[in-house]
GROMACS .gro file of C-alpha atoms in nm:
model
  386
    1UNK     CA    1   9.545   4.926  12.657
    2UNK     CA    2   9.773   5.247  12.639
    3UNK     CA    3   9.671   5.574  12.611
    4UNK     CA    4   9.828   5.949  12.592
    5UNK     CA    5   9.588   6.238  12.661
    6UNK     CA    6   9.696   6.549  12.589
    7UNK     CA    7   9.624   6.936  12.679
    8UNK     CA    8   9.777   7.265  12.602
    9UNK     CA    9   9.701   7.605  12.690
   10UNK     CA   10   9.949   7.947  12.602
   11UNK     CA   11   9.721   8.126  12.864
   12UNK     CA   12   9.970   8.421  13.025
   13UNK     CA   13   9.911   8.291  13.401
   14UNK     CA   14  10.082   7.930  13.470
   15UNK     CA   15   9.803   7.935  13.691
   16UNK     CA   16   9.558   7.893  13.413
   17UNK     CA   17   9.736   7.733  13.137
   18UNK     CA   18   9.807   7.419  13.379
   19UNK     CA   19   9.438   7.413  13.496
   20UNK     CA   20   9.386   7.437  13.151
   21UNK     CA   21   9.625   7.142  13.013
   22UNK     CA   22   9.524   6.954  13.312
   23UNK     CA   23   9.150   6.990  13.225
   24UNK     CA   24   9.205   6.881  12.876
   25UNK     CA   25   9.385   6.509  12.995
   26UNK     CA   26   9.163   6.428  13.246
   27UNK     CA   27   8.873   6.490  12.979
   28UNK     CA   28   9.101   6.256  12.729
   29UNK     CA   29   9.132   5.993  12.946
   30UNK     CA   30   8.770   5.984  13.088
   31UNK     CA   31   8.767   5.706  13.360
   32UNK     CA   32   9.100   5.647  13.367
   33UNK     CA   33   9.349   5.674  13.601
   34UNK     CA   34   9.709   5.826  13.486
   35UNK     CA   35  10.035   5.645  13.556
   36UNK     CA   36  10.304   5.931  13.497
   37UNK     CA   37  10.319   6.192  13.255
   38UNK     CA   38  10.562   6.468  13.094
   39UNK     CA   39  10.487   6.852  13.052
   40UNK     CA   40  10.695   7.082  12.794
   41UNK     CA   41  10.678   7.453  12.925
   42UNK     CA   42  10.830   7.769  12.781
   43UNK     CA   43  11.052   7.900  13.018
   44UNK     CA   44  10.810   8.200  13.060
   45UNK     CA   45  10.490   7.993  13.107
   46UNK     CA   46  10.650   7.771  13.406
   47UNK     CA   47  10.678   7.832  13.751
   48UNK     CA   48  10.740   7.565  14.055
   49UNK     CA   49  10.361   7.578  14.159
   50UNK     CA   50  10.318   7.427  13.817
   51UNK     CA   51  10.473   7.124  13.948
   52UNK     CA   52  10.280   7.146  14.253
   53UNK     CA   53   9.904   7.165  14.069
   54UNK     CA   54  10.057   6.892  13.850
   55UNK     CA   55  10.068   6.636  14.200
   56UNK     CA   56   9.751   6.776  14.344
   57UNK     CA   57   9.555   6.696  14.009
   58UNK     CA   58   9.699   6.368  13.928
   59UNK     CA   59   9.706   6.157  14.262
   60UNK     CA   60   9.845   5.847  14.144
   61UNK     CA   61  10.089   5.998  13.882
   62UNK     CA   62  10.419   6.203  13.886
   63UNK     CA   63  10.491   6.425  13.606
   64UNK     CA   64  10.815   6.481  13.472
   65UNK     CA   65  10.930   6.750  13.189
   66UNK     CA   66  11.129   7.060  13.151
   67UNK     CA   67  11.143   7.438  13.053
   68UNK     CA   68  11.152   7.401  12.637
   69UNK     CA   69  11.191   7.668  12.345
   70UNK     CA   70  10.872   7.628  12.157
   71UNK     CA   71  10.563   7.300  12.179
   72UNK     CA   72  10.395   7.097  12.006
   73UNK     CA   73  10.053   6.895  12.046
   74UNK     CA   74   9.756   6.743  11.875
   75UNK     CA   75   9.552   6.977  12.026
   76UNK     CA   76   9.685   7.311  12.001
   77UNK     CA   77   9.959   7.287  11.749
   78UNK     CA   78  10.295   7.455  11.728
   79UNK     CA   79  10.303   7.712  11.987
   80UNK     CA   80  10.574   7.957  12.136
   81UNK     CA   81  10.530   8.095  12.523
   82UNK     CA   82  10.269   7.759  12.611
   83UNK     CA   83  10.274   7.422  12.813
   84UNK     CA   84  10.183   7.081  12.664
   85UNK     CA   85  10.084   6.818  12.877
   86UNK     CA   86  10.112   6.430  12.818
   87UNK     CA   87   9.936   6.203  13.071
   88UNK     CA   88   9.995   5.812  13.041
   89UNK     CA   89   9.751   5.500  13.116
   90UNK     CA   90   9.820   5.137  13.053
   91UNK     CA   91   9.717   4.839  13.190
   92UNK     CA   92   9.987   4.636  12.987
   93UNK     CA   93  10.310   4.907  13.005
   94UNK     CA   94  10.431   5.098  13.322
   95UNK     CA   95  10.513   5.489  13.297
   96UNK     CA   96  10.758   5.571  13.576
   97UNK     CA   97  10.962   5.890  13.609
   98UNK     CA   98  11.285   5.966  13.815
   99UNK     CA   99  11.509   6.254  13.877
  100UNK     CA  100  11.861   6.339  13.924
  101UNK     CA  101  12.012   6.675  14.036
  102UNK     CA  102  12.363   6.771  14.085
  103UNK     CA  103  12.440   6.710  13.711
  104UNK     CA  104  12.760   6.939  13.676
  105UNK     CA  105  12.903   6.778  13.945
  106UNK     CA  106  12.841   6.405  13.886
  107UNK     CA  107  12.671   6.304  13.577
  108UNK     CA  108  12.699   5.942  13.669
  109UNK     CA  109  12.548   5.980  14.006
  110UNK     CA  110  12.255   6.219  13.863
  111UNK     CA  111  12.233   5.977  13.627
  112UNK     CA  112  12.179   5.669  13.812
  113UNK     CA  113  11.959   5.853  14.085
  114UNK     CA  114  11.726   5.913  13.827
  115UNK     CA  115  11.744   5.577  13.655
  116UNK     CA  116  11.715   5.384  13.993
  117UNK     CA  117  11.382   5.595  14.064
  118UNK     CA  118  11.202   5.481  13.761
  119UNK     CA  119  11.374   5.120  13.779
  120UNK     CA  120  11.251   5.086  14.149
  121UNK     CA  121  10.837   5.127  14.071
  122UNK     CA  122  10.800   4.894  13.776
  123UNK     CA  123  10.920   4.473  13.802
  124UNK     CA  124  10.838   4.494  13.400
  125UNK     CA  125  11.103   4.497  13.115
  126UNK     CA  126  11.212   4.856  13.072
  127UNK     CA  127  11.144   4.922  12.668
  128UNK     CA  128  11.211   5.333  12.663
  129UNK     CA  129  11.303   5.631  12.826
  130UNK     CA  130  11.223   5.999  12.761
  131UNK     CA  131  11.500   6.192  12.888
  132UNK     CA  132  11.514   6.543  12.921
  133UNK     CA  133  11.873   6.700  13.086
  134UNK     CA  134  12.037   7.052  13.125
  135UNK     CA  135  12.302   7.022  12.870
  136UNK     CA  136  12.561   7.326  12.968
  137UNK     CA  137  12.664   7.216  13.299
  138UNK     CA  138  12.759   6.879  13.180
  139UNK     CA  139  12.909   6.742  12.849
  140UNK     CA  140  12.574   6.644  12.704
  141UNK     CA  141  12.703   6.303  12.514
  142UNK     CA  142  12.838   6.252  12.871
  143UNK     CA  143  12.540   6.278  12.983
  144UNK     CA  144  12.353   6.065  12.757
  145UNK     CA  145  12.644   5.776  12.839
  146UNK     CA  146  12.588   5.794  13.182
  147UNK     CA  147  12.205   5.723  13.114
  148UNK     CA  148  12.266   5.422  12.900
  149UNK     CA  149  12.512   5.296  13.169
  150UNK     CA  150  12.256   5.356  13.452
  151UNK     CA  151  11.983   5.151  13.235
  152UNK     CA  152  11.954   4.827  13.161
  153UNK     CA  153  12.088   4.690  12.795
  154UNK     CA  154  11.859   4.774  12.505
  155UNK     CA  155  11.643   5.057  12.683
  156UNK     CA  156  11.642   5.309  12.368
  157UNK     CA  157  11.675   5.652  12.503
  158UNK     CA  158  11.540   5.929  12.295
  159UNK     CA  159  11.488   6.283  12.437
  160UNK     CA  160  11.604   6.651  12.447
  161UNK     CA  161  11.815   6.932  12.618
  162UNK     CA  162  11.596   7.130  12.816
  163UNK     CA  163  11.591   7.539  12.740
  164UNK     CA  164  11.639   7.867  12.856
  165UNK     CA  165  11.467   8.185  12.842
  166UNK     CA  166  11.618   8.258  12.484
  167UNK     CA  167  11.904   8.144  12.257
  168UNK     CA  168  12.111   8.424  12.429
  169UNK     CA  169  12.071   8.312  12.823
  170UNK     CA  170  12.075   7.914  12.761
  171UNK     CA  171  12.073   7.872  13.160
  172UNK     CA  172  11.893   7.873  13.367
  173UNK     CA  173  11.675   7.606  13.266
  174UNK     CA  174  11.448   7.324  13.454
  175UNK     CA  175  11.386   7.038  13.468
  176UNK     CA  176  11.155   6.849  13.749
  177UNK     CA  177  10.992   6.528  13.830
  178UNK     CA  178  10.717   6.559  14.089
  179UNK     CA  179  10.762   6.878  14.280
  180UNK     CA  180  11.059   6.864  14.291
  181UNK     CA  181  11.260   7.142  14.069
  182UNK     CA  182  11.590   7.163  13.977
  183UNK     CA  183  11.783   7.376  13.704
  184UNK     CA  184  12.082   7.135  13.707
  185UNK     CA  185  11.923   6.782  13.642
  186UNK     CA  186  11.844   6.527  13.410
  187UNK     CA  187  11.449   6.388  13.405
  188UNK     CA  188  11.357   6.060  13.256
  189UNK     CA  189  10.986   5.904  13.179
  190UNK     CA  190  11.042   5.513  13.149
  191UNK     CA  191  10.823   5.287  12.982
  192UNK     CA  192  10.796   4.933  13.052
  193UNK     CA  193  10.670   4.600  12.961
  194UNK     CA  194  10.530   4.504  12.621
  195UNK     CA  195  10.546   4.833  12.432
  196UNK     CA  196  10.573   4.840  12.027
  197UNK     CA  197  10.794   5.149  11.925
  198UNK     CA  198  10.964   5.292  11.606
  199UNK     CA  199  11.223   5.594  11.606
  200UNK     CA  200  11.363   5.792  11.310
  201UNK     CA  201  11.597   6.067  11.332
  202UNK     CA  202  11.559   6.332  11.022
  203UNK     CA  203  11.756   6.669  10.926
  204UNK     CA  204  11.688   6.765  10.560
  205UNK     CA  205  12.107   6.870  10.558
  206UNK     CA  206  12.298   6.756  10.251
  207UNK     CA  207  12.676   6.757  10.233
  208UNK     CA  208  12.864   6.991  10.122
  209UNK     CA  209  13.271   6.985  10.045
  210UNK     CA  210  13.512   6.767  10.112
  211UNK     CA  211  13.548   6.530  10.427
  212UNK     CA  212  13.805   6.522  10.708
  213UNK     CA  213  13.875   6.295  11.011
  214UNK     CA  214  13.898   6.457  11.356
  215UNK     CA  215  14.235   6.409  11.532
  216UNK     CA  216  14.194   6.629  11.852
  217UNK     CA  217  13.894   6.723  12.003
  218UNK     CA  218  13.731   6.782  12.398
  219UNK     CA  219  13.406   6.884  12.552
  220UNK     CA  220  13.251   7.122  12.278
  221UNK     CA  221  13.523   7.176  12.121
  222UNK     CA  222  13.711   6.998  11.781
  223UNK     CA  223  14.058   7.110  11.811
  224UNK     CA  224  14.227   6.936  11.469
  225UNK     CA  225  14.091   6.786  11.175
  226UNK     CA  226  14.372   6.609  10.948
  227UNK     CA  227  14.588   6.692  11.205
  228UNK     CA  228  14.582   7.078  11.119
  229UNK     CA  229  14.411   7.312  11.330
  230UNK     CA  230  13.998   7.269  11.291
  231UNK     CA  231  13.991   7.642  11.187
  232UNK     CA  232  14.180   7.604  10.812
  233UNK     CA  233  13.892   7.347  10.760
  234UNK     CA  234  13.637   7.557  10.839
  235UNK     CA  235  13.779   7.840  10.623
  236UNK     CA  236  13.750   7.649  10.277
  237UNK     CA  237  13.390   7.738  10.339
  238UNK     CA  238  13.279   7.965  10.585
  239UNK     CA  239  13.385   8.350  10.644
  240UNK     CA  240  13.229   8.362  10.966
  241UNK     CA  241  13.085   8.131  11.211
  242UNK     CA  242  12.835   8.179  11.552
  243UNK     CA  243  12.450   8.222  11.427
  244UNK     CA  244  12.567   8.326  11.066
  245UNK     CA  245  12.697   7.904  11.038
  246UNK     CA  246  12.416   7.778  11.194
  247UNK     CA  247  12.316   7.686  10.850
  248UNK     CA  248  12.611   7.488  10.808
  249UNK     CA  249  12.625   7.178  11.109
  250UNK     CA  250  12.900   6.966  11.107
  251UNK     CA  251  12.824   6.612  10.977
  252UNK     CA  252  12.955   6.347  11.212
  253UNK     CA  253  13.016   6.020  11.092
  254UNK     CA  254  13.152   5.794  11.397
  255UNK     CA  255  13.363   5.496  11.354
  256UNK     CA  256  13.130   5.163  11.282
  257UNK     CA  257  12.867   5.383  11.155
  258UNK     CA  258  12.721   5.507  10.805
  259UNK     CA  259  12.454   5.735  10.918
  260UNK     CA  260  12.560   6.100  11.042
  261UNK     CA  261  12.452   6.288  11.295
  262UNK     CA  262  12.541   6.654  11.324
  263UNK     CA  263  12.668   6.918  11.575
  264UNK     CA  264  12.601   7.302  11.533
  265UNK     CA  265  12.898   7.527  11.504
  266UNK     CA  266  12.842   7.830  11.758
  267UNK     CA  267  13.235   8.025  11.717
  268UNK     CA  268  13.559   7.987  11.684
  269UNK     CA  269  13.891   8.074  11.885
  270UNK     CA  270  14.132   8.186  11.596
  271UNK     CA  271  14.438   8.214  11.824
  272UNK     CA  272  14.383   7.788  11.912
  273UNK     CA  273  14.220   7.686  11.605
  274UNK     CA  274  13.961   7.503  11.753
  275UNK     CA  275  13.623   7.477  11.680
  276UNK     CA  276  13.333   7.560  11.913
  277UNK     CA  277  13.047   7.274  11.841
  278UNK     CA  278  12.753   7.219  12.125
  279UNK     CA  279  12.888   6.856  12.233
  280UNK     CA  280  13.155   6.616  12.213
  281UNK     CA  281  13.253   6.493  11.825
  282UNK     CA  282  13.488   6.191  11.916
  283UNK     CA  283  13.854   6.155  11.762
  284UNK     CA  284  13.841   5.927  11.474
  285UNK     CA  285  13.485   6.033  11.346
  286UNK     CA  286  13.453   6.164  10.970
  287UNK     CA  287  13.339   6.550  10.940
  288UNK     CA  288  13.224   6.751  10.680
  289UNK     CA  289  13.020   7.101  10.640
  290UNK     CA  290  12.663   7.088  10.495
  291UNK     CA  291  12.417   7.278  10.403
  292UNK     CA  292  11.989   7.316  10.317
  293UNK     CA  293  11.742   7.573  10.213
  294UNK     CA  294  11.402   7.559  10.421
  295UNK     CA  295  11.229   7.314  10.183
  296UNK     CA  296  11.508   7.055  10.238
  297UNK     CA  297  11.476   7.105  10.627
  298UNK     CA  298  11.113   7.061  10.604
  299UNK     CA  299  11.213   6.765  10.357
  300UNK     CA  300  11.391   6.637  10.688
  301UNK     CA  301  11.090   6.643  10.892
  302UNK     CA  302  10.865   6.430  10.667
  303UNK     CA  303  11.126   6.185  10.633
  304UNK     CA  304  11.158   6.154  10.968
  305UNK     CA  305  10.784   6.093  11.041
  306UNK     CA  306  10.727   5.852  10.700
  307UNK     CA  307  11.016   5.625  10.852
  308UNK     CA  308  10.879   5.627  11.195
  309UNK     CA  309  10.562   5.489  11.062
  310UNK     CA  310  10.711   5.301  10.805
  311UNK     CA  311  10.923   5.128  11.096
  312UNK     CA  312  10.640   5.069  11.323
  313UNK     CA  313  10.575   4.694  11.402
  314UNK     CA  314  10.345   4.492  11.116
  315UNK     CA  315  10.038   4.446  11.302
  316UNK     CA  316  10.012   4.687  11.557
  317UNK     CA  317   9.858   5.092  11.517
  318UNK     CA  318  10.056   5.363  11.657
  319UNK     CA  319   9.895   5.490  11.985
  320UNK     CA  320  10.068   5.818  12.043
  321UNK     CA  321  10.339   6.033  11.956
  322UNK     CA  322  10.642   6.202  12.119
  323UNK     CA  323  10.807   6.521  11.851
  324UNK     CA  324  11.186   6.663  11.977
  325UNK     CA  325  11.285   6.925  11.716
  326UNK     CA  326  11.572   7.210  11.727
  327UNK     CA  327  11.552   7.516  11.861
  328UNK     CA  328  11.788   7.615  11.577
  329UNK     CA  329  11.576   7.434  11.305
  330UNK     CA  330  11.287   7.727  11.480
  331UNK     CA  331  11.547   7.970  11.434
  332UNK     CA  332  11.631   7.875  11.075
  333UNK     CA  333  11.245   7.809  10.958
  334UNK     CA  334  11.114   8.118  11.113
  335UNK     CA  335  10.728   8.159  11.011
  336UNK     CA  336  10.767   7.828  10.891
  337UNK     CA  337  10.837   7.659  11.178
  338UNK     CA  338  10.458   7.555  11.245
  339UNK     CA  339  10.468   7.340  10.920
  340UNK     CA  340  10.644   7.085  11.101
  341UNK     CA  341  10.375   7.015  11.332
  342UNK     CA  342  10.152   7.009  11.016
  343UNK     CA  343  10.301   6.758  10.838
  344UNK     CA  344  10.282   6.541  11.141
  345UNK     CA  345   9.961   6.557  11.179
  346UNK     CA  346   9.897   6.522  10.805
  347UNK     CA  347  10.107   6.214  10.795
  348UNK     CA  348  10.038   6.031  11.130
  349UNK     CA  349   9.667   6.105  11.069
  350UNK     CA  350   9.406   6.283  11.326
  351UNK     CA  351   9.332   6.027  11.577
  352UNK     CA  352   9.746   5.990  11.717
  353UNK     CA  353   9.767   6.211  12.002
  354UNK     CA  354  10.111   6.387  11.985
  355UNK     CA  355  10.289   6.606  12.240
  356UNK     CA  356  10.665   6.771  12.174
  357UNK     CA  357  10.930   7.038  12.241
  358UNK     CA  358  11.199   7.205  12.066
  359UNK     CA  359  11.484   7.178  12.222
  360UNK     CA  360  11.834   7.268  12.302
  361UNK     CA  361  11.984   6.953  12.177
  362UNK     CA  362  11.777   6.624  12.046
  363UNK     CA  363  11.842   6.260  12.145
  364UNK     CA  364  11.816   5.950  11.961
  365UNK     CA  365  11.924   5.615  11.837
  366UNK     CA  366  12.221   5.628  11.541
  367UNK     CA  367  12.271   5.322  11.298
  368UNK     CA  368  12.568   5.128  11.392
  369UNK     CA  369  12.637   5.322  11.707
  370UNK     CA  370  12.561   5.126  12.054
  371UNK     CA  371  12.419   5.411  12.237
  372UNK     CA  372  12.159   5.692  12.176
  373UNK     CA  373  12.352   6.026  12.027
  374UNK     CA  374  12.318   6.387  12.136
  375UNK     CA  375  12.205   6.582  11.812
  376UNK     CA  376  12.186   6.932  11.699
  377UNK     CA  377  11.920   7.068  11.451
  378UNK     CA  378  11.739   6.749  11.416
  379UNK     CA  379  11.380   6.648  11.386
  380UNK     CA  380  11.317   6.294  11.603
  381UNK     CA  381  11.005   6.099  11.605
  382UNK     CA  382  10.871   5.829  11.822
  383UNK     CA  383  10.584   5.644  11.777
  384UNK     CA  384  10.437   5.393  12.082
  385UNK     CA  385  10.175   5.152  12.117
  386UNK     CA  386  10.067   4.832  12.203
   0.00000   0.00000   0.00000
């Protein structure tokens, strides 16, 4: 047996809207006890004595989750200024949570603090973990390295970059595990023992111009492509960059792989010729501009969810469902934003529970790459079940 239960509630008092959420699992799950959980708040809707409701409701589980920029649920839909609420039984897979703090300082040692917390409450074979990290402080890809080096081999990490109170203040934000709250951490929900999953990463971008091979680059930042400054590459196609490129992420094609994942372009520094991209894009990777119209983002989103089901084990029925979408793909829909929550539920069908967050940053597996990747204006689906 495994079972999500889900509640949400956009009530204006955090007071309320937990009660609310909380009200709505415990009547999902009837009889049964929770394990762990994970709870995606806007920024506005938490407060720390959500974290402390969250232990006095559920006394055998700890909930884990962050501050987020918009969620989504079975229950309530796409939603801006809300809280969704996943709680997690199984007889057959443990749900264990962990947390790190002091992630600007030592992503390792945030890393493995919250990795050895989840690790120490379950003797079953670790299968997946959530993750959900402050991604300003710390290199994000960094980050996301440090998790994969903290757990064992073959754990697939999928996830998201917490958020702020808007696209213009991108910290503070929070993440927590228990009641214990931090705005410079990195959360994780494991899963463990004999869990069926499927994951599918989908963006709706399609290429556009020619290609070039990054020779210099650091922390958020691609300094040279062909060995020229990453500016004159840039320029072939793009006047200006900040929000007016965010329609234009930079493919990245690493070394060993065929499928790209992409970084969005926030400025540039003229007088360096560098680049500004949120995360690392490694030396030797392939780059190249792209571009999509609303339809072909949306396009991005249903492929996304077909594969994930497509993908999911012969035999076996998805049990729930776990959504990590962009807050710049919100940006860039606008009013149709909310259609991506529709077409999940239209094509994982009515009885999946689903819970999700957009994000500031996605995370998830990348053909031909060892390791999970840090993604930017990306739709991610993961299905579970037993």
């Amino acid at each position: 047996m495994f079972k999500m239960a889900v509640g949400q509630s956009d009530e204006v008092d955090p007071a309320d809207a937990i009660a609310a959420a909380i009200d709505a699992c415990r009547a999902g799950l009837g009889d049964l006890e929770p394990q762990a959980g994970i709870l995606f708040s806007s920024f506005d809707s938490f407060d720390p004595s959500v974290a402390t409701a969250l232990r006095d409701a559920f006394a055998t589980a700890t909930v884990m989750g962050s501050t987020s920029a918009a969620e989504i649920s079975s229950v309530g839909g796409y939603q801006e200024d809300s809280l969704t609420l996943a709680m997690f039984a199984s007889d057959t897979v443990d749900v264990t949570t962990g947390l790190g703090t002091g992630l600007s300082r030592d992503s390792d040692a945030a890393c493995r603090q919250a990795a050895a917390q989840a690790l120490a409450a379950t003797d079953r074979e670790p299968a997946v973990c959530v993750m959900l990290a402050e991604a300003y402080g710390a290199d994000p890809q960094a980050t996301l390295d440090a998790m994969a080096r903290a757990l064992p081999d073959g754990v697939v990490i999928v996830g998201g970059a917490s958020a702020g109170r808007d696209a213009s203040a991108l910290r503070p934000s929070y993440q927590f595990a228990g009641d214990v709250v931090t705005d410079d951490g990195v959360a994780v929900l494991l899963l463990s023992g004999a869990l069926s999953v499927s994951t599918a990463v989908g963006t709706g971008w399609r290429m556009l111009g020619a290609t070039g091979t990054v020779t210099r680059s650091t922390s958020g930042a691609v300094l040279e492509i062909d060995g020229r400054p990453a500016t004159e590459f840039l320029a072939r196609y793009l006047d200006v960059t900040g929000p007016a490129s965010y329609g234009n992420p930079l493919s990245v094609v690493e070394a060993g792989s065929d499928e790209p994942y992409y970084r969005a372009i926030s400025g540039t520094d003229p007088m360096v010729g560098s680049v500004f991209v949120a995360g690392e894009v490694p030396v030797g990777a392939v780059v190249q501009l792209t571009t999509a119209d609303t339809d072909e983002i949306l396009g991005g989103t249903r492929a996304a969810l077909t594969r994930a089901v497509e993908g999911f084990p012969a035999g076996v029925e998805p049990e729930a469902a776990l959504l990590f979408s962009c807050a710049v793909r919100r940006f860039l829909l606008g009013s149709r934003t909310r259609v991506e929550t529709e077409l999940a539920r239209s094509i994982l069908g009515t009885t999946i529970p689903m819970a999700g967050i957009y994000c500031y940053g996605e995370i998830g597996p990348v053909r031909g790459v060892d390791t999970s990747r840090y993604f930017n204006e990306t739709f991610v689906t993961v299905l579970l079940g037993t």
